[in-house]
Coordinates of C-alpha atoms and ligand atoms in Angstrom, one line a residue:
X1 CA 114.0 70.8 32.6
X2 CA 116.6 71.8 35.0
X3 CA 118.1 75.4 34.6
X4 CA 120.9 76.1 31.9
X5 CA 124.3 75.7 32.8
X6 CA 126.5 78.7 33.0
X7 CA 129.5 78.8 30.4
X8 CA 132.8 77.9 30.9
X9 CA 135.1 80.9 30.8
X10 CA 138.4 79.8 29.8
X11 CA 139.6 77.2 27.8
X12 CA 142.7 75.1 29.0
X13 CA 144.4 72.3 26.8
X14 CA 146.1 69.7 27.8
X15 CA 148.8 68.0 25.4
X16 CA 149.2 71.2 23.4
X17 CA 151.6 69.8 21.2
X18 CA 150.6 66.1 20.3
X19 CA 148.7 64.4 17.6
X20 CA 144.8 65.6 18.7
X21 CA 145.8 69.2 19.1
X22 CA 147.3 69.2 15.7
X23 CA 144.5 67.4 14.0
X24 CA 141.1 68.3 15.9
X25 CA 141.5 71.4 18.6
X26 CA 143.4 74.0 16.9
X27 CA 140.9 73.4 13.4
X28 CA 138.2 73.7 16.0
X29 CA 139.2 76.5 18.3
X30 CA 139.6 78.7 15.0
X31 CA 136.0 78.1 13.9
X32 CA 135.0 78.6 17.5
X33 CA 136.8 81.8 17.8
X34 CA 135.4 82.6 14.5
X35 CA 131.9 82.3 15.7
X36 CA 132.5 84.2 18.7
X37 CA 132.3 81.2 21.5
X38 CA 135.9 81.8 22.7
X39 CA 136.4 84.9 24.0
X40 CA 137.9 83.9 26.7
X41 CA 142.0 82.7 27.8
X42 CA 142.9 80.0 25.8
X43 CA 145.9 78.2 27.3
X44 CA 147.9 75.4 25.7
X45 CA 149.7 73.1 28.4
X46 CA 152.3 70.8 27.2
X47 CA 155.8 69.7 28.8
X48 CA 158.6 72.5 28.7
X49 CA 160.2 73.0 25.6
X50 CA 158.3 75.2 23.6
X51 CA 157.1 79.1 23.4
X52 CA 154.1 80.8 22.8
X53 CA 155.4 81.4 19.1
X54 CA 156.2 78.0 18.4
X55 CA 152.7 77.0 19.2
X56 CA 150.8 79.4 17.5
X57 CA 153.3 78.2 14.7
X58 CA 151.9 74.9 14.9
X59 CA 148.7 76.3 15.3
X60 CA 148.7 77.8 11.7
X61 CA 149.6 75.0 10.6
X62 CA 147.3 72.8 12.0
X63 CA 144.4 74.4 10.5
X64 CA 145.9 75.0 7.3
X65 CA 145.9 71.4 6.6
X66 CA 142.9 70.1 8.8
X67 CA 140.8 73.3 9.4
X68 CA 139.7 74.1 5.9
X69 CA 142.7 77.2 5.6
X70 CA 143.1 79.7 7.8
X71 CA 140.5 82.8 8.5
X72 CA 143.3 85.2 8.9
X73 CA 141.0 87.6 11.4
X74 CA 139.4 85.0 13.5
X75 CA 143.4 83.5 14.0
X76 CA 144.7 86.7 14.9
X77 CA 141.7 86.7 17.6
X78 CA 143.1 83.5 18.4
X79 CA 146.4 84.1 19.0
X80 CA 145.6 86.9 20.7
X81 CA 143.9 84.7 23.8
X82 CA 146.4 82.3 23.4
X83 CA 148.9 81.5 26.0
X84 CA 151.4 78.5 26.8
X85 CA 152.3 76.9 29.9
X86 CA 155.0 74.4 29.8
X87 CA 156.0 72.0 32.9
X88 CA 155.9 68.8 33.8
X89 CA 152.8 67.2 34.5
X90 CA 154.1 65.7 37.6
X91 CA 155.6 68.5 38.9
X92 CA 152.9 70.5 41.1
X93 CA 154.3 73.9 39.8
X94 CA 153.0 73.5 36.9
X95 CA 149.7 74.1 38.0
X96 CA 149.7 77.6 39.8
X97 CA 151.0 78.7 37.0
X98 CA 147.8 77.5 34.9
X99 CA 146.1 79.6 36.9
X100 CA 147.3 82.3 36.5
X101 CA 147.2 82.0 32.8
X102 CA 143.7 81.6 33.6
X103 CA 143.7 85.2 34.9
X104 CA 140.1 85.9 36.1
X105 CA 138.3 82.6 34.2
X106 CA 136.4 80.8 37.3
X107 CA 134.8 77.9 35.4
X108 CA 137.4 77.0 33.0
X109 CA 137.1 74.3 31.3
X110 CA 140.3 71.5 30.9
X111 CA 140.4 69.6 27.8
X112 CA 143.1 66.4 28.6
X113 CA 144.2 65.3 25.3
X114 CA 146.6 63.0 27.1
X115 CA 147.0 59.3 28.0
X116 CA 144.7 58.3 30.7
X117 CA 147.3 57.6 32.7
X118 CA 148.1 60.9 33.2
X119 CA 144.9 61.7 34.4
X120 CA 144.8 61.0 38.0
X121 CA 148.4 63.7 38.4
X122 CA 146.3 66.0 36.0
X123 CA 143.2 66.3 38.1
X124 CA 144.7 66.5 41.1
X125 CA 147.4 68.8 40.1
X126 CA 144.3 71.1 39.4
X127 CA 142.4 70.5 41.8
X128 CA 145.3 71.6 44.3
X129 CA 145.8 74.7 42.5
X130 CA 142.3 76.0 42.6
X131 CA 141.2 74.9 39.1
X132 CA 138.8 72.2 39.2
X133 CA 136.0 74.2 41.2
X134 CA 133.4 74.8 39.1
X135 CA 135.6 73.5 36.0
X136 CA 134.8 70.8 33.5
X137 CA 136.8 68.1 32.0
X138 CA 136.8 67.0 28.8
X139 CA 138.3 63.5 28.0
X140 CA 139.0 61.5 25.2
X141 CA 138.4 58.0 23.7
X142 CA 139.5 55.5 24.4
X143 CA 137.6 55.9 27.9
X144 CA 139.8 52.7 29.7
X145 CA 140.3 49.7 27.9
X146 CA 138.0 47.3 29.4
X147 CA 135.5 47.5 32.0
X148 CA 137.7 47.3 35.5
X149 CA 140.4 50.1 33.9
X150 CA 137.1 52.4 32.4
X151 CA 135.7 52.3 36.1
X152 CA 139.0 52.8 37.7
X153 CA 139.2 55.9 35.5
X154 CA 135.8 57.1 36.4
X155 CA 136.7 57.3 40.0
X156 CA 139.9 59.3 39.3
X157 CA 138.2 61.6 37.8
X158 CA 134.9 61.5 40.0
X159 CA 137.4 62.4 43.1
X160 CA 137.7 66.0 41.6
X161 CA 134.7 66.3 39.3
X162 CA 131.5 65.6 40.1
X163 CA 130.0 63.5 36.9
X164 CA 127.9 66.6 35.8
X165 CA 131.4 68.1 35.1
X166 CA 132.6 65.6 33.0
X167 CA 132.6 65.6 29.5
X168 CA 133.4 62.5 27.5
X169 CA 134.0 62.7 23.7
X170 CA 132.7 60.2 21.2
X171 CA 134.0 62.4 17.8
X172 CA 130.6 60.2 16.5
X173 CA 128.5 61.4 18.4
X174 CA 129.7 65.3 16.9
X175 CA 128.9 64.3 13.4
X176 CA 125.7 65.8 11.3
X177 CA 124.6 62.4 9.8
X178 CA 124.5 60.7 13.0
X179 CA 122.8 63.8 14.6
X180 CA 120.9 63.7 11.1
X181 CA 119.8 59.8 11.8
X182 CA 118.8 60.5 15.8
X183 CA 116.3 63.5 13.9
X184 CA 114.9 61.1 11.8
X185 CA 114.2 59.0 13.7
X186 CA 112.2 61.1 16.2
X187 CA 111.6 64.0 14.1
X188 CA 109.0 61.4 12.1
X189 CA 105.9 59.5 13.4
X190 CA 106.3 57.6 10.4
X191 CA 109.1 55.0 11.2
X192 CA 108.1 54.1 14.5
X193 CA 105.4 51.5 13.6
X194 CA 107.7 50.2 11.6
X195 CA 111.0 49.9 14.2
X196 CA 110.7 46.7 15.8
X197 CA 110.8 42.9 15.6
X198 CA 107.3 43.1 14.0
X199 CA 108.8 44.8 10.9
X200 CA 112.8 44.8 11.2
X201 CA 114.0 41.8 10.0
X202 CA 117.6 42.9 11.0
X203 CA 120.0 45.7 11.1
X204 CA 123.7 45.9 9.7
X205 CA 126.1 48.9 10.3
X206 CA 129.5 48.9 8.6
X207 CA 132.6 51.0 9.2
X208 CA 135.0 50.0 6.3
X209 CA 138.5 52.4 5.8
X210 CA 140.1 51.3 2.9
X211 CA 143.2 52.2 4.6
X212 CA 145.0 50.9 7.2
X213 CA 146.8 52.1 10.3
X214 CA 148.4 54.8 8.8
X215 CA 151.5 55.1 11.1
X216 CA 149.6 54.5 14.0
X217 CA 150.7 50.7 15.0
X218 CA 152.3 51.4 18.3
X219 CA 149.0 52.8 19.1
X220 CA 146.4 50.3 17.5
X221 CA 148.3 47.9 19.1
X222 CA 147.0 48.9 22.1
X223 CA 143.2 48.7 20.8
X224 CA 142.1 47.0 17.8
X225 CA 139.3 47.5 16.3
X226 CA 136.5 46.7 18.9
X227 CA 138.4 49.1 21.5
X228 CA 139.0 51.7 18.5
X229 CA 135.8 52.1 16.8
X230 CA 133.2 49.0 18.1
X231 CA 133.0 50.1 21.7
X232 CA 132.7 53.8 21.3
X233 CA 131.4 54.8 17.8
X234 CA 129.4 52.0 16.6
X235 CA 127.5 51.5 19.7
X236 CA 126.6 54.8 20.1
X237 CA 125.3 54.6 16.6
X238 CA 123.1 51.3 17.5
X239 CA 122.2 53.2 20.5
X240 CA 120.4 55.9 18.9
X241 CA 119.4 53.4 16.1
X242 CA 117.8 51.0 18.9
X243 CA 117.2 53.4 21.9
X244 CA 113.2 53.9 22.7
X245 CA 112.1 57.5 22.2
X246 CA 113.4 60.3 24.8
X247 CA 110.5 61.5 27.2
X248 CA 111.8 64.5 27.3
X249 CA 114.5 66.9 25.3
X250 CA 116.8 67.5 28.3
X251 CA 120.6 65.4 27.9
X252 CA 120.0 62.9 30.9
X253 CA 116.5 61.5 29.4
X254 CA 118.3 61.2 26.0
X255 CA 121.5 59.5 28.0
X256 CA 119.1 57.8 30.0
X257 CA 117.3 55.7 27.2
X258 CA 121.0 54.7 25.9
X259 CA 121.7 53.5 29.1
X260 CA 118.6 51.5 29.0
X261 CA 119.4 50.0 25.8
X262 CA 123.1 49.2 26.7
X263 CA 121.9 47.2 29.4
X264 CA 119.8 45.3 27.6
X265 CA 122.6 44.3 25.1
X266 CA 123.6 40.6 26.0
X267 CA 127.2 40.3 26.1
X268 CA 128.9 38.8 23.6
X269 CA 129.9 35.6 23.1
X270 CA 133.0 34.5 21.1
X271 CA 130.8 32.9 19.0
X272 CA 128.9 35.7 18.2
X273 CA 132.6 37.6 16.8
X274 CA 134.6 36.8 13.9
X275 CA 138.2 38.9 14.6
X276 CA 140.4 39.3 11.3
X277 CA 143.9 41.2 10.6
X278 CA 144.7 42.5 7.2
X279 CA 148.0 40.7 5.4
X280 CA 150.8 42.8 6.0
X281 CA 149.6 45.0 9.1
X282 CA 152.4 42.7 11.4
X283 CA 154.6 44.4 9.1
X284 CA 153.8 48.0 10.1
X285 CA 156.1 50.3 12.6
X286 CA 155.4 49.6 16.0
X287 CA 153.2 46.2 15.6
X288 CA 154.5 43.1 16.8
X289 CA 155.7 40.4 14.2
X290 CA 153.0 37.9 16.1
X291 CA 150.2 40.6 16.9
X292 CA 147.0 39.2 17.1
X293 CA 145.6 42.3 17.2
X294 CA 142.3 42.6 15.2
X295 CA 142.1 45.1 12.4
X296 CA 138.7 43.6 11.0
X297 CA 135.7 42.9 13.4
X298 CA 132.3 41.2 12.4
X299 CA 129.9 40.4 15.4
X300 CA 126.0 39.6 16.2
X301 CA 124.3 41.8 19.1
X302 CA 121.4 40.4 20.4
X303 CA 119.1 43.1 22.2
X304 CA 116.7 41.6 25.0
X305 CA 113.8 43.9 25.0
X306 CA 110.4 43.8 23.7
X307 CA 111.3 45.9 21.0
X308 CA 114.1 43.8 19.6
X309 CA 113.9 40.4 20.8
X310 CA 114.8 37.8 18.1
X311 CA 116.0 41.0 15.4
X312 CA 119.6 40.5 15.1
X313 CA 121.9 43.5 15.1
X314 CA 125.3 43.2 13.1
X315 CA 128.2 45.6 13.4
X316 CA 131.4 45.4 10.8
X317 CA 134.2 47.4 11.3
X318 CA 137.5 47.3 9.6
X319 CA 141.0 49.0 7.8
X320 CA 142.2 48.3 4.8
X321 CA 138.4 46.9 3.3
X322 CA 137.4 47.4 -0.1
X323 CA 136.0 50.9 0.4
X324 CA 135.8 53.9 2.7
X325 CA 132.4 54.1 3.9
X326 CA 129.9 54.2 7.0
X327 CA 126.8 52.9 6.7
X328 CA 123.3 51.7 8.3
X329 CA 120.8 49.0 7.2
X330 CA 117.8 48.2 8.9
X331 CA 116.6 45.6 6.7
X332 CA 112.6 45.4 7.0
X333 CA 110.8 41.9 6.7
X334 CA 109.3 40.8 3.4
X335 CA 106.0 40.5 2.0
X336 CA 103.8 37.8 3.7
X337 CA 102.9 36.3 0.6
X338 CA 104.9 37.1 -2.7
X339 CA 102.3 38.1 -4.7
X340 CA 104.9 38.9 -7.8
X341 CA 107.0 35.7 -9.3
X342 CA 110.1 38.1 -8.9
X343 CA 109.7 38.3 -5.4
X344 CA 111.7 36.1 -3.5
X345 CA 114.3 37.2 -5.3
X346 CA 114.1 40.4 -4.6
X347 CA 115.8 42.2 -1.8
X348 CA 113.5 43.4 1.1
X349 CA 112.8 47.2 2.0
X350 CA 115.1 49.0 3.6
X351 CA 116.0 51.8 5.5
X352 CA 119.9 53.4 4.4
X353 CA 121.7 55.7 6.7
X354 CA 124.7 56.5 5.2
X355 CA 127.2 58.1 7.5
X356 CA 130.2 58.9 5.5
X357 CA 131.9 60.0 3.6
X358 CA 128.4 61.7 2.2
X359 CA 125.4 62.0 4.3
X360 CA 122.5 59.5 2.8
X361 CA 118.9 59.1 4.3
X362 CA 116.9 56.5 1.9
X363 CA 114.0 53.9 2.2
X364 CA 114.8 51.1 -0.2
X365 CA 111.7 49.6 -2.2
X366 CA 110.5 48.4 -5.3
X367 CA 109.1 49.4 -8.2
X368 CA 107.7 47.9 -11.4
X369 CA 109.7 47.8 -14.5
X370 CA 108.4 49.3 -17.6
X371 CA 106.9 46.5 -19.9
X372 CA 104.2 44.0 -19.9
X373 CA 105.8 41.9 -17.2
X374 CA 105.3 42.2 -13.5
X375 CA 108.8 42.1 -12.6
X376 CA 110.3 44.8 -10.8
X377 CA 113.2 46.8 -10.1
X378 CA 114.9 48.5 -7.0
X379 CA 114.5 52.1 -6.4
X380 CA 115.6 54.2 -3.8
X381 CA 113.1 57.4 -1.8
X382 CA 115.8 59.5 -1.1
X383 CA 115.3 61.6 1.8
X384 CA 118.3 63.5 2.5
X385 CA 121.7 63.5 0.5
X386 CA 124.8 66.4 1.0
X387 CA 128.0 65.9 1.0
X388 CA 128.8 68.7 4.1
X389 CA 129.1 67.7 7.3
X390 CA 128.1 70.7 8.8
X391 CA 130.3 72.1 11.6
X392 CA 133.3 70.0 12.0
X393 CA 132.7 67.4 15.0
X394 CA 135.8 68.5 17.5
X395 CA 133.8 72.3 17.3
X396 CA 130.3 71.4 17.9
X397 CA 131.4 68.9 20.9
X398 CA 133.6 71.6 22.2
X399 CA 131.2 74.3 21.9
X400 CA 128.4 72.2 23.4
X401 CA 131.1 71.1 26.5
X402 CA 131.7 75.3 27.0
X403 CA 128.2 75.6 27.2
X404 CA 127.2 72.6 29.7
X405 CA 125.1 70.9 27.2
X406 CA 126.0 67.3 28.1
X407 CA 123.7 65.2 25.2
X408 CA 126.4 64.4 22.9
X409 CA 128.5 63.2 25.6
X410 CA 128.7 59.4 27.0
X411 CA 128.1 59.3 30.8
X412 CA 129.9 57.0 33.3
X413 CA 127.1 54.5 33.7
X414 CA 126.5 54.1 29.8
X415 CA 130.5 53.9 29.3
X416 CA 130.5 50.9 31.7
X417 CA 127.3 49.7 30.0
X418 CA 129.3 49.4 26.7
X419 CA 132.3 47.5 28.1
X420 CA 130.2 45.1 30.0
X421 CA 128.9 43.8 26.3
X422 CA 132.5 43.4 24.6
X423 CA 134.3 42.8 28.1
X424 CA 133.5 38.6 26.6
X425 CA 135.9 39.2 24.1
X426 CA 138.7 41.0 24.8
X427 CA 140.9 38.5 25.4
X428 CA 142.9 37.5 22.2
X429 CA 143.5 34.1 22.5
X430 CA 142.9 33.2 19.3
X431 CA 145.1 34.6 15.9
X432 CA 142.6 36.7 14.1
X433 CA 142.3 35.5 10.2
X434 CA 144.2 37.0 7.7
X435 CA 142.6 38.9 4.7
X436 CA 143.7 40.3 1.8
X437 CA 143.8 44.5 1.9
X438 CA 141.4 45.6 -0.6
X439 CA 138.9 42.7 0.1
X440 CA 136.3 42.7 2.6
X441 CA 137.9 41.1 5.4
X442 CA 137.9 37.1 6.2
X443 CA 135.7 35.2 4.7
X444 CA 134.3 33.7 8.3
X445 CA 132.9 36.8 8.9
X446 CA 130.0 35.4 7.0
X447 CA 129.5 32.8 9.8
X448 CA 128.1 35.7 12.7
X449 CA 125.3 35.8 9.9
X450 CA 122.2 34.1 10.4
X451 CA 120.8 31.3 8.0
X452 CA 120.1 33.2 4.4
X453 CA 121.7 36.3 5.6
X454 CA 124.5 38.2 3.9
X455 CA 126.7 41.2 4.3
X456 CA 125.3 44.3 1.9
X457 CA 128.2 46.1 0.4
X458 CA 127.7 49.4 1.5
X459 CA 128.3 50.2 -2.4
X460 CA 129.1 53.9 -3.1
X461 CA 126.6 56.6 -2.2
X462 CA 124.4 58.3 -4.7
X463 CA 126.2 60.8 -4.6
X464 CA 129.3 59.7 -5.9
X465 CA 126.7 57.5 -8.8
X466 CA 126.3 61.3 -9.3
X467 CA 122.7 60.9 -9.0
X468 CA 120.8 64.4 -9.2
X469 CA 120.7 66.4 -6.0
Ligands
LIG1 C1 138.9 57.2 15.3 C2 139.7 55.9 15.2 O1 138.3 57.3 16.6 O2 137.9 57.2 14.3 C3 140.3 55.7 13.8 O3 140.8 55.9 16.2 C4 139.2 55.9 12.8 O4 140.9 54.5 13.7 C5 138.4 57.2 13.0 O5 139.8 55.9 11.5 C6 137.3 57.3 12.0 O6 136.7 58.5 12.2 P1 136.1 59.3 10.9 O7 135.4 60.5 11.5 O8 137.2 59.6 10.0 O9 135.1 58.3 10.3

């Protein structure tokens, strides 16, 4: 293993005053504060304008809506290493006087919650004014918007920071239950007999959000769903779902299974997609009358290794569905012989990963019903169930980027892995179909199904059945 990192000692923020500051940073700079990882200069950058009141202002109220209230002695800590800079991002002033905000930080590290097209004046901005040596970058999804644009960034960014430096956030990736499902997975001799195309007949993973943009058009516009969530977040969960085990604990063996796996992900054919739009979204602020912009996804993966050859791997995503929920199913093969007259009616064994809103590990079998009858029912072996995420995602990403620790973070190669498998079916030449809000999605998206397949409804969590802890 190589040697630890050393810590970053200031932390700089780039679009202080936007959307992601408000929601994720200040929420997680309190808890970092809090548990003493930031004691160190803090410095908000944002365009000219505001003062170092105004910002703490927004600051408080920031995490008293997304932070979980505020801890009145960790915020005065944190408005006590705060600072503002305000300036143009273009305007190479700007940047000496970041560094002298930074006082005596060396290795600070720059968090750019800004368009990517900012980034190139950003980094170099930096660079010139002596801040990028020994500094890290954080960046934030979406990492380009296809392949050419996501390696074009990369080499913007690889002109000032060496790869090592570079920290790209999945929020995903920062989440207990998908931490929770990489643990179980390795943490456990017991599944790994059972995880390939011997055993797995095939594997589903659905993202539904029962609501829809929320205000966002102008923006989702510019995505859709397989840039929004398919790319980033739901590969990364197939990744860890599919990847072979890690030789080693370090990040780059962990990052550099993924990468194997991404590669062996065939691209996508449009045959293989099914793109919907929910009724009403052309009506939204800042969508176009005639978008064709998907808001519903449904698509077959095919995974050319040993491992997975032939066991197809389904990914749904979509707003405005029939419930709010994440989930996982790797659906195991049935029975050689049905032994029982109720079994080929009966649903298979399963594995469930539930990734939100509560966090479910269960193995799905069957039992036999009370009564003279062999006929049986299905019962769940519940592993894990809580309905805490742990840490919020933005601090433990954050914390682990001040610290160096790189294995929650996508690397350049694995990035342009992912793109290289959607890159097929970007283009939107065809009008997604329409569905109803409140359903789930088009009906075609049965057609990416194989023969005698269907679409599990990821049906609420036990925990909300209010099954027993
Ligand atoms: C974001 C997407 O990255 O993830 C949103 O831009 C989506 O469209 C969100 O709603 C889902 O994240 P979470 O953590 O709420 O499941």
């Amino acid at each position: 293993m190589s040697m630890p990192a050393p810590a970053s000692d200031g932390f700089v923020f780039f679009g202080a005053t936007g959307d992601l500051a408000y929601k994720q940073v200040f929420p997680a700079l309190q808890a970092l504060t809090r548990d003493g990882e930031l004691d160190m200069p803090v410095v908000g950058v944002a365009r000219a304008g505001w003062t170092l009141e105004r910002l703490r202002e927004r600051a408080r109220e920031s995490i008293a809506r997304y932070g979980g209230g505020v801890d009145e002695r960790a915020f005065e800590r944190l408005c006590a290493r705060l600072q503002f800079v305000g300036g143009d991002y273009h305007d190479p002033a700007t940047y000496p006087r970041l560094r002298q905000a930074l006082g005596g930080a060396r290795r600070p590290l720059h968090y750019l919650a800004i368009p990517p097209s900012l980034f190139a004046t950003v980094v170099q901005g930096l660079a010139a004014a002596g801040c990028a040596a020994d500094a890290r970058v954080v960046v934030e999804k979406p990492f380009g918007r296809d392949l050419a644009s996501a390696q074009a960034l990369n080499r913007t960014l690889h002109e000032v920071f060496p790869e090592s430096a570079v920290f790209r956030i999945d929020h995903y990736l920062g989440k207990e239950a998908v931490r929770n499902l990489l643990y179980f997975r390795f943490a456990n001799a017991f599944p790994e007999p059972l995880w390939s195309r011997e055993h797995v007949a095939a594997v589903q993973i659905t993202m539904a959000e029962s609501f829809g943009v929320k205000g966002r058009g102008a923006f989702y516009e510019e995505v859709g769903a397989i840039r929004d969530v398919v790319q980033n977040h739901l590969f990364q969960v197939m990744a860890l779902l599919a990847m072979d085990p890690p030789a080693r604990t370090d990040p780059d063996a962990m990052r550099a299974e993924k990468l194997r796996l991404f590669r062996a992900v065939r691209p996508l054919a449009p045959a293989q997609v099914v793109r919907g739009q929910f009724r009403g979204y052309r009506d939204e602020p800042g969508v176009a009358p005639d978008s064709r912009v998907e808001t519903f996804v449904a698509l077959r993966l095919q995974i050319d290794t040993w491992r997975w050859a032939g066991v197809p791997f389904y990914i749904r995503a979509g707003k405005c569905l029939a419930t709010t929920a994440t989930e996982v199913r790797v659906a195991l093969r049935r029975p050689p012989v049905a032994v029982f007259d109720d079994a080929p009616a009966a649903p298979a064994n399963y594995f469930r990963f539930r990734l939100g809103p509560e966090v479910e590990i269960a193995l799905g079998t069957r039992v036999k019903r009370p009564g003279e009858a062999m006929q049986g029912e299905a019962a769940e072996l519940l592993a894990h169930r809580s309905l805490e995420g742990g840490a919020l995602p933005y601090e433990r990403l954050l914390g682990d980027a001040l610290h160096g620790d790189a294995s929650l973070f996508t690397r350049d190669d694995s990035v342009e892995a992912a793109w290289r498998v959607v890159e097929p079916i970007l283009a939107r030449d065809a009008p997604p179909a329409e569905y109803e809000p409140g359903t789930w999605g088009p009906a075609a998206a049965a057609a990416v199904l194989a023969a005698g397949e269907r679409w599990y409804d990821p049906s609420p969590g036990l925990a909300a059945k209010g099954a027993p802890a």
